[in-house]
PDB file of C-alpha atoms in Angstrom:
ATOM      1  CA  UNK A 128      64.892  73.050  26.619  1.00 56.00           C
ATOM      2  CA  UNK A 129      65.117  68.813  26.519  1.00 82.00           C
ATOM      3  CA  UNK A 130      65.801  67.362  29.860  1.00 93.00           C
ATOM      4  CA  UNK A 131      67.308  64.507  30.634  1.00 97.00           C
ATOM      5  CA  UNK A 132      66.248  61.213  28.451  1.00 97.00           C
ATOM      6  CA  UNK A 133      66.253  57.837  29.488  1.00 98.00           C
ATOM      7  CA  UNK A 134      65.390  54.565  27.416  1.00 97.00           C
ATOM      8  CA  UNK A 135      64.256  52.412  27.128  1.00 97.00           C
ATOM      9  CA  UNK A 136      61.637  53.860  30.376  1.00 97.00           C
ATOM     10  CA  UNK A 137      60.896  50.132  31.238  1.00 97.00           C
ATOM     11  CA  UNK A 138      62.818  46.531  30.484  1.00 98.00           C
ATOM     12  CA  UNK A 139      61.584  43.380  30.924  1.00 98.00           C
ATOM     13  CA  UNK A 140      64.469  40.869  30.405  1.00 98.00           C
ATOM     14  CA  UNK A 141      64.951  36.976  31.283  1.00 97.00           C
ATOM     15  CA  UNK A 142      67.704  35.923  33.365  1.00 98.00           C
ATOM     16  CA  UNK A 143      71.027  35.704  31.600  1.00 98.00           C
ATOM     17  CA  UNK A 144      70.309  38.196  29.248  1.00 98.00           C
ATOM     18  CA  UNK A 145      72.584  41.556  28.673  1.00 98.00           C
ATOM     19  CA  UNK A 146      70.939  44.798  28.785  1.00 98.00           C
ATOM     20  CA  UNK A 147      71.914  48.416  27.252  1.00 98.00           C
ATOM     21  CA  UNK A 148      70.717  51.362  28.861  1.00 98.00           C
ATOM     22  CA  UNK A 149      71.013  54.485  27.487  1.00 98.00           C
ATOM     23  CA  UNK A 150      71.154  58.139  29.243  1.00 98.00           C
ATOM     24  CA  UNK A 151      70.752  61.023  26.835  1.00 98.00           C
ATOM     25  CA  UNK A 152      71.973  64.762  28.861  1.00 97.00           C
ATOM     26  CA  UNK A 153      71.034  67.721  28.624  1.00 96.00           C
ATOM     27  CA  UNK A 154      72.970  69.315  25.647  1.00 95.00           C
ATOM     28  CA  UNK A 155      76.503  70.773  26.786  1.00 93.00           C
ATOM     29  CA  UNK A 156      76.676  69.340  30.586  1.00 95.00           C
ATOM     30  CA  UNK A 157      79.995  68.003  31.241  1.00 95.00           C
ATOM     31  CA  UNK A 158      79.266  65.356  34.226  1.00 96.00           C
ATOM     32  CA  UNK A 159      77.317  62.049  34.034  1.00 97.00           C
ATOM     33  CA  UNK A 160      76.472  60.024  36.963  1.00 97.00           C
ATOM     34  CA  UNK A 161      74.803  56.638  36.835  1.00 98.00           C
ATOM     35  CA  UNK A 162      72.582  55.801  39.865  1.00 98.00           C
ATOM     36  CA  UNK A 163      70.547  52.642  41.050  1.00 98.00           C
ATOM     37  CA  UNK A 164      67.356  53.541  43.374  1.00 96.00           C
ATOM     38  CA  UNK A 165      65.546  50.950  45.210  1.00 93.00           C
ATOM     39  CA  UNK A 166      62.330  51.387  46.375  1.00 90.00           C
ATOM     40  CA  UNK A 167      61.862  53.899  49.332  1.00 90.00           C
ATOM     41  CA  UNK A 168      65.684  54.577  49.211  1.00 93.00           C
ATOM     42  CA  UNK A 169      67.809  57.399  48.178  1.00 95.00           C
ATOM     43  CA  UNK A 170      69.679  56.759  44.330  1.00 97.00           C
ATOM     44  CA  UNK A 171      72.835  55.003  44.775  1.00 97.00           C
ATOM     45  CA  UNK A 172      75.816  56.255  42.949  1.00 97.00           C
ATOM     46  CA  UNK A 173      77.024  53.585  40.887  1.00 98.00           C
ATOM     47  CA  UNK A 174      79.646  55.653  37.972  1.00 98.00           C
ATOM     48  CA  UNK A 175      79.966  58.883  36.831  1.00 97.00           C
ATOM     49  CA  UNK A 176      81.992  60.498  33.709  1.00 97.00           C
ATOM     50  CA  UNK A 177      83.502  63.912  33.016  1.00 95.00           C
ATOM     51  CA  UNK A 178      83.164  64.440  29.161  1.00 96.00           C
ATOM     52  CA  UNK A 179      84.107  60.933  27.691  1.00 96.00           C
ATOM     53  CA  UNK A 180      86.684  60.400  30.683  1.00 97.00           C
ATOM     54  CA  UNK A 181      84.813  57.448  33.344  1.00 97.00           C
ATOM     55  CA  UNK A 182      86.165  59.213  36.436  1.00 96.00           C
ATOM     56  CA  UNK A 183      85.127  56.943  39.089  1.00 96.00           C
ATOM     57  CA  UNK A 184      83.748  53.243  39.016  1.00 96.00           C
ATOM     58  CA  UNK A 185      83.840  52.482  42.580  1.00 96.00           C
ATOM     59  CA  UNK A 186      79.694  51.848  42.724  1.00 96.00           C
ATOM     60  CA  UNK A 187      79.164  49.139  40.183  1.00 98.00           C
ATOM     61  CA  UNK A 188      78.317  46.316  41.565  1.00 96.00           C
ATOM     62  CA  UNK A 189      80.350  43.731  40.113  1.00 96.00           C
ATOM     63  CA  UNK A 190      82.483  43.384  36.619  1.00 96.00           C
ATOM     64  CA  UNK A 191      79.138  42.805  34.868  1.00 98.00           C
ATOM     65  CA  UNK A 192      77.996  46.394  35.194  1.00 98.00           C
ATOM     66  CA  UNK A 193      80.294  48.234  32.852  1.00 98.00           C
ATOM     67  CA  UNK A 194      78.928  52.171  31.300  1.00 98.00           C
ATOM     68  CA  UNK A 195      80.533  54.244  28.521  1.00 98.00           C
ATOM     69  CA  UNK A 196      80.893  57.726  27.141  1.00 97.00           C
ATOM     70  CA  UNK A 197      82.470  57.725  23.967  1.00 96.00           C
ATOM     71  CA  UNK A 198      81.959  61.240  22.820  1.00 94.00           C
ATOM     72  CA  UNK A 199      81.355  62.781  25.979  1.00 93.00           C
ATOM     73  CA  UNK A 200      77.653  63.015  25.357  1.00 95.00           C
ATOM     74  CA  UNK A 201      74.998  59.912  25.227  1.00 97.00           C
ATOM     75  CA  UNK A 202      75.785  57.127  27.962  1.00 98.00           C
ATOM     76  CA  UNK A 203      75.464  53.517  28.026  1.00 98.00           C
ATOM     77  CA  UNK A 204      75.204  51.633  31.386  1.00 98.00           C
ATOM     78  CA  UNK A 205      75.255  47.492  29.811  1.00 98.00           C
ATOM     79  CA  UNK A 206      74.785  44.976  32.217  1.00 98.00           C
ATOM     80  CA  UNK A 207      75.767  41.477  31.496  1.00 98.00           C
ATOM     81  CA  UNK A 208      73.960  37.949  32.406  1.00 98.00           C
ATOM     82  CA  UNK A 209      71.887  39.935  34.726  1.00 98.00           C
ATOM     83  CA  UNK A 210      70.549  38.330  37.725  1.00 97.00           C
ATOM     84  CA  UNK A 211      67.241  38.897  39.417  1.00 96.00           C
ATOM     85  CA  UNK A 212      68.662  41.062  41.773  1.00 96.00           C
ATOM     86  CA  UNK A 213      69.840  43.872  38.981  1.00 97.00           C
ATOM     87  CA  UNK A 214      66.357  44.377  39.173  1.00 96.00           C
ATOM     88  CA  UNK A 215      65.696  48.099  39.891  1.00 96.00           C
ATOM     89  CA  UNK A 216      65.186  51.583  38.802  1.00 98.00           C
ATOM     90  CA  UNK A 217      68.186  52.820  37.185  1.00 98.00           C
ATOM     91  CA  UNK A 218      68.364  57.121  36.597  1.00 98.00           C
ATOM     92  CA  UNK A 219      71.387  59.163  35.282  1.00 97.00           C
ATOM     93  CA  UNK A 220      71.898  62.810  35.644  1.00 97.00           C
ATOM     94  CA  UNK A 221      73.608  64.921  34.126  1.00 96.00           C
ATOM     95  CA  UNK A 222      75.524  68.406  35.641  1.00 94.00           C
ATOM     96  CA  UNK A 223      76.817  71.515  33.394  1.00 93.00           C
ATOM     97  CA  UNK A 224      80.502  71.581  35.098  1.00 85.00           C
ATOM     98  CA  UNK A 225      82.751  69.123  36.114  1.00 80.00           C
ATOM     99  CA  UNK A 226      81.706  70.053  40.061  1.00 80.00           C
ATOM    100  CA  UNK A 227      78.971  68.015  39.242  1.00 75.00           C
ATOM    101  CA  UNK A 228      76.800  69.386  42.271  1.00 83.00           C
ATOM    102  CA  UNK A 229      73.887  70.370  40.636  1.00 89.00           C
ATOM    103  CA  UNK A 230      72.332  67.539  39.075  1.00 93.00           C
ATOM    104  CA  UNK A 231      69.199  67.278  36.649  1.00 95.00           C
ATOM    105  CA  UNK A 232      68.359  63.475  36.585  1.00 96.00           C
ATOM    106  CA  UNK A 233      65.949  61.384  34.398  1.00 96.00           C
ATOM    107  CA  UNK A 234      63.223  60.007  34.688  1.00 95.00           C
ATOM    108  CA  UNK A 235      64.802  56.606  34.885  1.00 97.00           C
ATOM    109  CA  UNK A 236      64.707  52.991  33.104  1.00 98.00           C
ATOM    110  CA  UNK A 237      62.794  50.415  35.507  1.00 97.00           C
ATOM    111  CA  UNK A 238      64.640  47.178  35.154  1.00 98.00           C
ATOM    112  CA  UNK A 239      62.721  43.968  35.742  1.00 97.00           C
ATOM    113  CA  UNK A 240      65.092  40.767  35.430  1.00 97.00           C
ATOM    114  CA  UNK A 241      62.597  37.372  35.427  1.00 96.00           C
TER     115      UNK A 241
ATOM    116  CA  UNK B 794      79.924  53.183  59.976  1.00 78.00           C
ATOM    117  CA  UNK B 795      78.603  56.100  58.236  1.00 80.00           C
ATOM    118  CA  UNK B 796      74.903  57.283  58.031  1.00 88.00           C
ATOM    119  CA  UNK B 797      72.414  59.575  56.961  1.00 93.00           C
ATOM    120  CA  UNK B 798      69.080  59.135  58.842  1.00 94.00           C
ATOM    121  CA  UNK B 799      66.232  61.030  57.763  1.00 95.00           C
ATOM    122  CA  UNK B 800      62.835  60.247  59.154  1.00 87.00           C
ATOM    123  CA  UNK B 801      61.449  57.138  57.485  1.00 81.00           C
ATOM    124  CA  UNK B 802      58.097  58.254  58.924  1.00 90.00           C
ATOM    125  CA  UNK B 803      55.418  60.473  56.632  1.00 94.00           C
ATOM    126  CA  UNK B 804      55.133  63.905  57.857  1.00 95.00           C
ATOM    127  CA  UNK B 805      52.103  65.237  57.827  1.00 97.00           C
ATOM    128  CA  UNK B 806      51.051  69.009  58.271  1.00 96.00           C
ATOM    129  CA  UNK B 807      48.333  71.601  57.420  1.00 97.00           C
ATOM    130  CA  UNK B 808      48.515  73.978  54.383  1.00 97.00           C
ATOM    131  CA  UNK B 809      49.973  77.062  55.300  1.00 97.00           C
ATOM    132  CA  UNK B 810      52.035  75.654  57.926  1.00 97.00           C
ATOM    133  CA  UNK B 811      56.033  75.443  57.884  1.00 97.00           C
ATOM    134  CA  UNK B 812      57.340  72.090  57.131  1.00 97.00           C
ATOM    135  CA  UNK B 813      60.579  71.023  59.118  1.00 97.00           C
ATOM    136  CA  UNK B 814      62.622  68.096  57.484  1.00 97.00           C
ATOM    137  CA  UNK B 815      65.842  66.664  59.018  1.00 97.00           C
ATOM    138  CA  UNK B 816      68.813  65.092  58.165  1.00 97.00           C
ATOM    139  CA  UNK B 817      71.448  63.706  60.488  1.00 96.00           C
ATOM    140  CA  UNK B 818      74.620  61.852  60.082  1.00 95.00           C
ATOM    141  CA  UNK B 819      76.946  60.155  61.034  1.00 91.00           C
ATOM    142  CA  UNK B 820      81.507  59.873  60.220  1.00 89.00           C
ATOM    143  CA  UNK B 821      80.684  62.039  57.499  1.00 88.00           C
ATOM    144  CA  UNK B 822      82.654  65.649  57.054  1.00 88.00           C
ATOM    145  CA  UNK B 823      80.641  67.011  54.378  1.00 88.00           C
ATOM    146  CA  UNK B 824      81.538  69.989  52.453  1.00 88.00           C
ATOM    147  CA  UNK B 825      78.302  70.820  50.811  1.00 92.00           C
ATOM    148  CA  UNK B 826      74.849  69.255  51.174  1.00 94.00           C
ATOM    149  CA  UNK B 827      71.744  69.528  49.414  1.00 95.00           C
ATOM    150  CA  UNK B 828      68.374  69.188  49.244  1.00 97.00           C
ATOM    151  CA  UNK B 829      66.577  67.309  46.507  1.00 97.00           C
ATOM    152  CA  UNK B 830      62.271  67.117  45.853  1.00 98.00           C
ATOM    153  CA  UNK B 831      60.997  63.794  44.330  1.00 97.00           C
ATOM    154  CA  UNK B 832      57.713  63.313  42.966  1.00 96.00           C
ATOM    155  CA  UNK B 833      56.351  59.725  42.559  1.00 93.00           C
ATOM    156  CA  UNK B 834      57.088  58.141  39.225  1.00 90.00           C
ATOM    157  CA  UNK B 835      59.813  60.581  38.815  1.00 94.00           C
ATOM    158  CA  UNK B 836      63.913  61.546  39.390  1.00 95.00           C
ATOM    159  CA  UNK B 837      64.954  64.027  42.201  1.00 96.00           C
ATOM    160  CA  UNK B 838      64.515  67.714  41.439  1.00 96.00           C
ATOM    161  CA  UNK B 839      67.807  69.583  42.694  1.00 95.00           C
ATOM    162  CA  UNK B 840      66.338  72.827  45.142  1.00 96.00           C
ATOM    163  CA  UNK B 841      69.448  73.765  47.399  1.00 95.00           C
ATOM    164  CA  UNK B 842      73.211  73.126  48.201  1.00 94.00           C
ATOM    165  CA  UNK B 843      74.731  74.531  51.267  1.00 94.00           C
ATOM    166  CA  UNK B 844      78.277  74.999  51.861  1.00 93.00           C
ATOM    167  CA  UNK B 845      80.075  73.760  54.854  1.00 90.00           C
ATOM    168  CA  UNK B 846      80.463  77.563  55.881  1.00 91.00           C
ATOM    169  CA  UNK B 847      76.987  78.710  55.354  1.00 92.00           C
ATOM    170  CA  UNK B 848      74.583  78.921  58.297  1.00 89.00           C
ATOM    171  CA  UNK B 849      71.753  79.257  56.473  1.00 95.00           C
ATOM    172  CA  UNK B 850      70.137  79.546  52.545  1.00 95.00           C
ATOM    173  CA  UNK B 851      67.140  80.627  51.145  1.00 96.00           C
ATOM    174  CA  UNK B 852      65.253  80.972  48.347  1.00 95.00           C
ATOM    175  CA  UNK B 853      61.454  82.060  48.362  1.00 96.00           C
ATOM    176  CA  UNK B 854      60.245  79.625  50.712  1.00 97.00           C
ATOM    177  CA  UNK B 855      62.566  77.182  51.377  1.00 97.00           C
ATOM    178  CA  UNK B 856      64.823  77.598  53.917  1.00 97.00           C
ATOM    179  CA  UNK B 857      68.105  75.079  54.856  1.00 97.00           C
ATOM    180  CA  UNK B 858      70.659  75.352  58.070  1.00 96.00           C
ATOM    181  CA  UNK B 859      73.481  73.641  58.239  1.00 95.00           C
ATOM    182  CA  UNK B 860      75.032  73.019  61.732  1.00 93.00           C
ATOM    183  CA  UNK B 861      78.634  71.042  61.327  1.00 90.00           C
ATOM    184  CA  UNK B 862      78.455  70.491  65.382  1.00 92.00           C
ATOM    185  CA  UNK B 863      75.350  69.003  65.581  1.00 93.00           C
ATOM    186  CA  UNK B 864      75.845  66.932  62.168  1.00 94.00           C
ATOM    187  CA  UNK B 865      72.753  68.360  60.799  1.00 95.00           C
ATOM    188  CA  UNK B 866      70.705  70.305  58.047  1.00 96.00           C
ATOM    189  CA  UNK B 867      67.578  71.042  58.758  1.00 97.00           C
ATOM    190  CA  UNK B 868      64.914  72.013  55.680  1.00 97.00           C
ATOM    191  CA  UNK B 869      61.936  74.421  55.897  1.00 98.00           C
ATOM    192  CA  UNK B 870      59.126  75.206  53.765  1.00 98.00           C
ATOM    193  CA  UNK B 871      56.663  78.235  55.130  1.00 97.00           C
ATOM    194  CA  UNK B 872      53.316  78.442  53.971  1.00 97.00           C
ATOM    195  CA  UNK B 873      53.093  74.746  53.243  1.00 97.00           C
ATOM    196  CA  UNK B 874      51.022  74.021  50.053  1.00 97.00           C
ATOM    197  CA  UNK B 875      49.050  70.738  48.950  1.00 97.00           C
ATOM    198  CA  UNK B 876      51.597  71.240  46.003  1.00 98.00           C
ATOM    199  CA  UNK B 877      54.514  70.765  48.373  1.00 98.00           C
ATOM    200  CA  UNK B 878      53.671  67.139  49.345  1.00 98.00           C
ATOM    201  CA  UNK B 879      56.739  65.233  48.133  1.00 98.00           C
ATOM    202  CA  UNK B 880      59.608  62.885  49.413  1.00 97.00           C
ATOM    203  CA  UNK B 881      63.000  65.386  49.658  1.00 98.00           C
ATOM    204  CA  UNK B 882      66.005  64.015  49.876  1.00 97.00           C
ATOM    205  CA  UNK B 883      69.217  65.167  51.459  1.00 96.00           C
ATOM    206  CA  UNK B 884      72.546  64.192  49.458  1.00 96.00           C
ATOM    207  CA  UNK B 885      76.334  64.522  51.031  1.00 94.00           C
ATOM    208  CA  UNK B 886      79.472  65.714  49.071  1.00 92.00           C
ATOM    209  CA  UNK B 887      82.327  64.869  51.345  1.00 89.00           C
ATOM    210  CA  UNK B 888      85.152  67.347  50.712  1.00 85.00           C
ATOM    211  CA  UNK B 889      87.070  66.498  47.582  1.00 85.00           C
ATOM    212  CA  UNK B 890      84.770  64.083  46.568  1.00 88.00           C
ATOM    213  CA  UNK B 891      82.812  64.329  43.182  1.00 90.00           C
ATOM    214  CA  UNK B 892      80.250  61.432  44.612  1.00 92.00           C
ATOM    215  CA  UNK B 893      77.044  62.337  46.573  1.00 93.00           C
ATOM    216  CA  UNK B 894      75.254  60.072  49.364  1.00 94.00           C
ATOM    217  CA  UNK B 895      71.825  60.169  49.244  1.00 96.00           C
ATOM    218  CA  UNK B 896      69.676  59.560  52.064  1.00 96.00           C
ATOM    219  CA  UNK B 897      66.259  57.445  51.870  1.00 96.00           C
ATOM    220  CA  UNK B 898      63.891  60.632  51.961  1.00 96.00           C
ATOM    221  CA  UNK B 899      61.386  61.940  54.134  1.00 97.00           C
ATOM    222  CA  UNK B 900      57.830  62.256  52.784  1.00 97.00           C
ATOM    223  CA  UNK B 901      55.747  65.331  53.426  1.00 98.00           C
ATOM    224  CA  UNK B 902      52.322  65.304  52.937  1.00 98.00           C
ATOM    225  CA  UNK B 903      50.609  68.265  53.242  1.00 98.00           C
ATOM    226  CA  UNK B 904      46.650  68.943  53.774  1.00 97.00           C
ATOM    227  CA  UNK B 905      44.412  71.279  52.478  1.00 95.00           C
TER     228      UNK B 905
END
């Protein structure tokens, strides 16, 4: 079956600019995590969901990262006024229970902020 | 401060070999940890969670340990293949904690 979609796969955006990136699971997994990877490193969790229920926020960055869930399905990580530093890969994964220990992640969205 | 150190060096190895990867850390108290493959261009493949409990886990030829004392999993793969030759990443779930750490990966390169 479908994996795990990202888009867009690559964003070029200018300084200032918000951003919507969107993480399409795998059909009927109940956990959503948002992670930032930088090069060489590990991903970095930044939010994660249970159905359409944001259950922990504590890795965003700053109150211009914000990510929904309305209907527990398709997620949208926004940021705002992004800086050149947002720059990065950005990957979401998705888990069939609300354990949320096995993962299947994306192939990410590759954020370039100019 | 807490930390998961996994070699930042390549390791390099002959095909049909067994491939050792480590991961150590540090003022964690992980309930489970697992073991992720990552090709270049492309997100982490999930291969193996160990409990807390468990020794030891297998499947075909991957093999992980888990030693609480020592603060350390250690990751096999017998009869290394060119196909092997990856980054795999180890990722922490503290207990009660829905949020994994990741560590930075260890490359394996393996030569035919």
């Amino acid at each position: 079956g479908a994996g795990v979609s990202q888009s867009p796969r690559y964003k070029v955006t200018k300084r200032g600019q918000d951003v919507a990136l969107r993480c399409d699971p795998i059909s009927g997994h109940v956990s959503l995590y948002w992670y930032r990877q930088a090069l060489g490193q590990g991903p970095e969790f930044l939010t994660y969901f249970n159905y359409e229920a944001q259950q922990d926020k504590s890795g965003l960055p700053n109150d211009r990262f914000s990510a929904e869930r309305p209907e527990g399905s398709i997620s949208t990580l926004t940021i705002q006024r992004t800086e050149q530093r947002d720059s990065a890969m950005y990957r979401c994964a998705s888990s069939l229970d609300i354990s949320g220990y096995e993962q299947y992640f994306g192939p990410g969205t590759r954020l370039t902020v100019t | 401060s807490q930390k998961i150190e996994q070699n930042s060096e390549a390791l390099n190895i002959q095909e049909g070999k067994t491939a050792t990867l480590t991961c150590n850390y540090t003022n964690y108290s992980p309930a489970y940890l697992q073991w992720y493959r990552q090709d270049p261009g492309r997100g982490p493949v999930f291969l193996l969670l160990i409990r807390e409990n468990e020794k030891e886990k297998r499947k075909e030829r991957l093999k992980v340990t888990f030693d609480t004392t020592l603060k350390q999993s250690l990751f096999h793969i017998t009869a290394s293949q060119p196909a092997d030759s990856a980054t795999y990443l180890c990722a922490l779930w503290e207990g009660g904690s829905y949020i994994p750490t990741f560590g930075r990966g260890t490359s394996l390169i393996v030569h035919p």
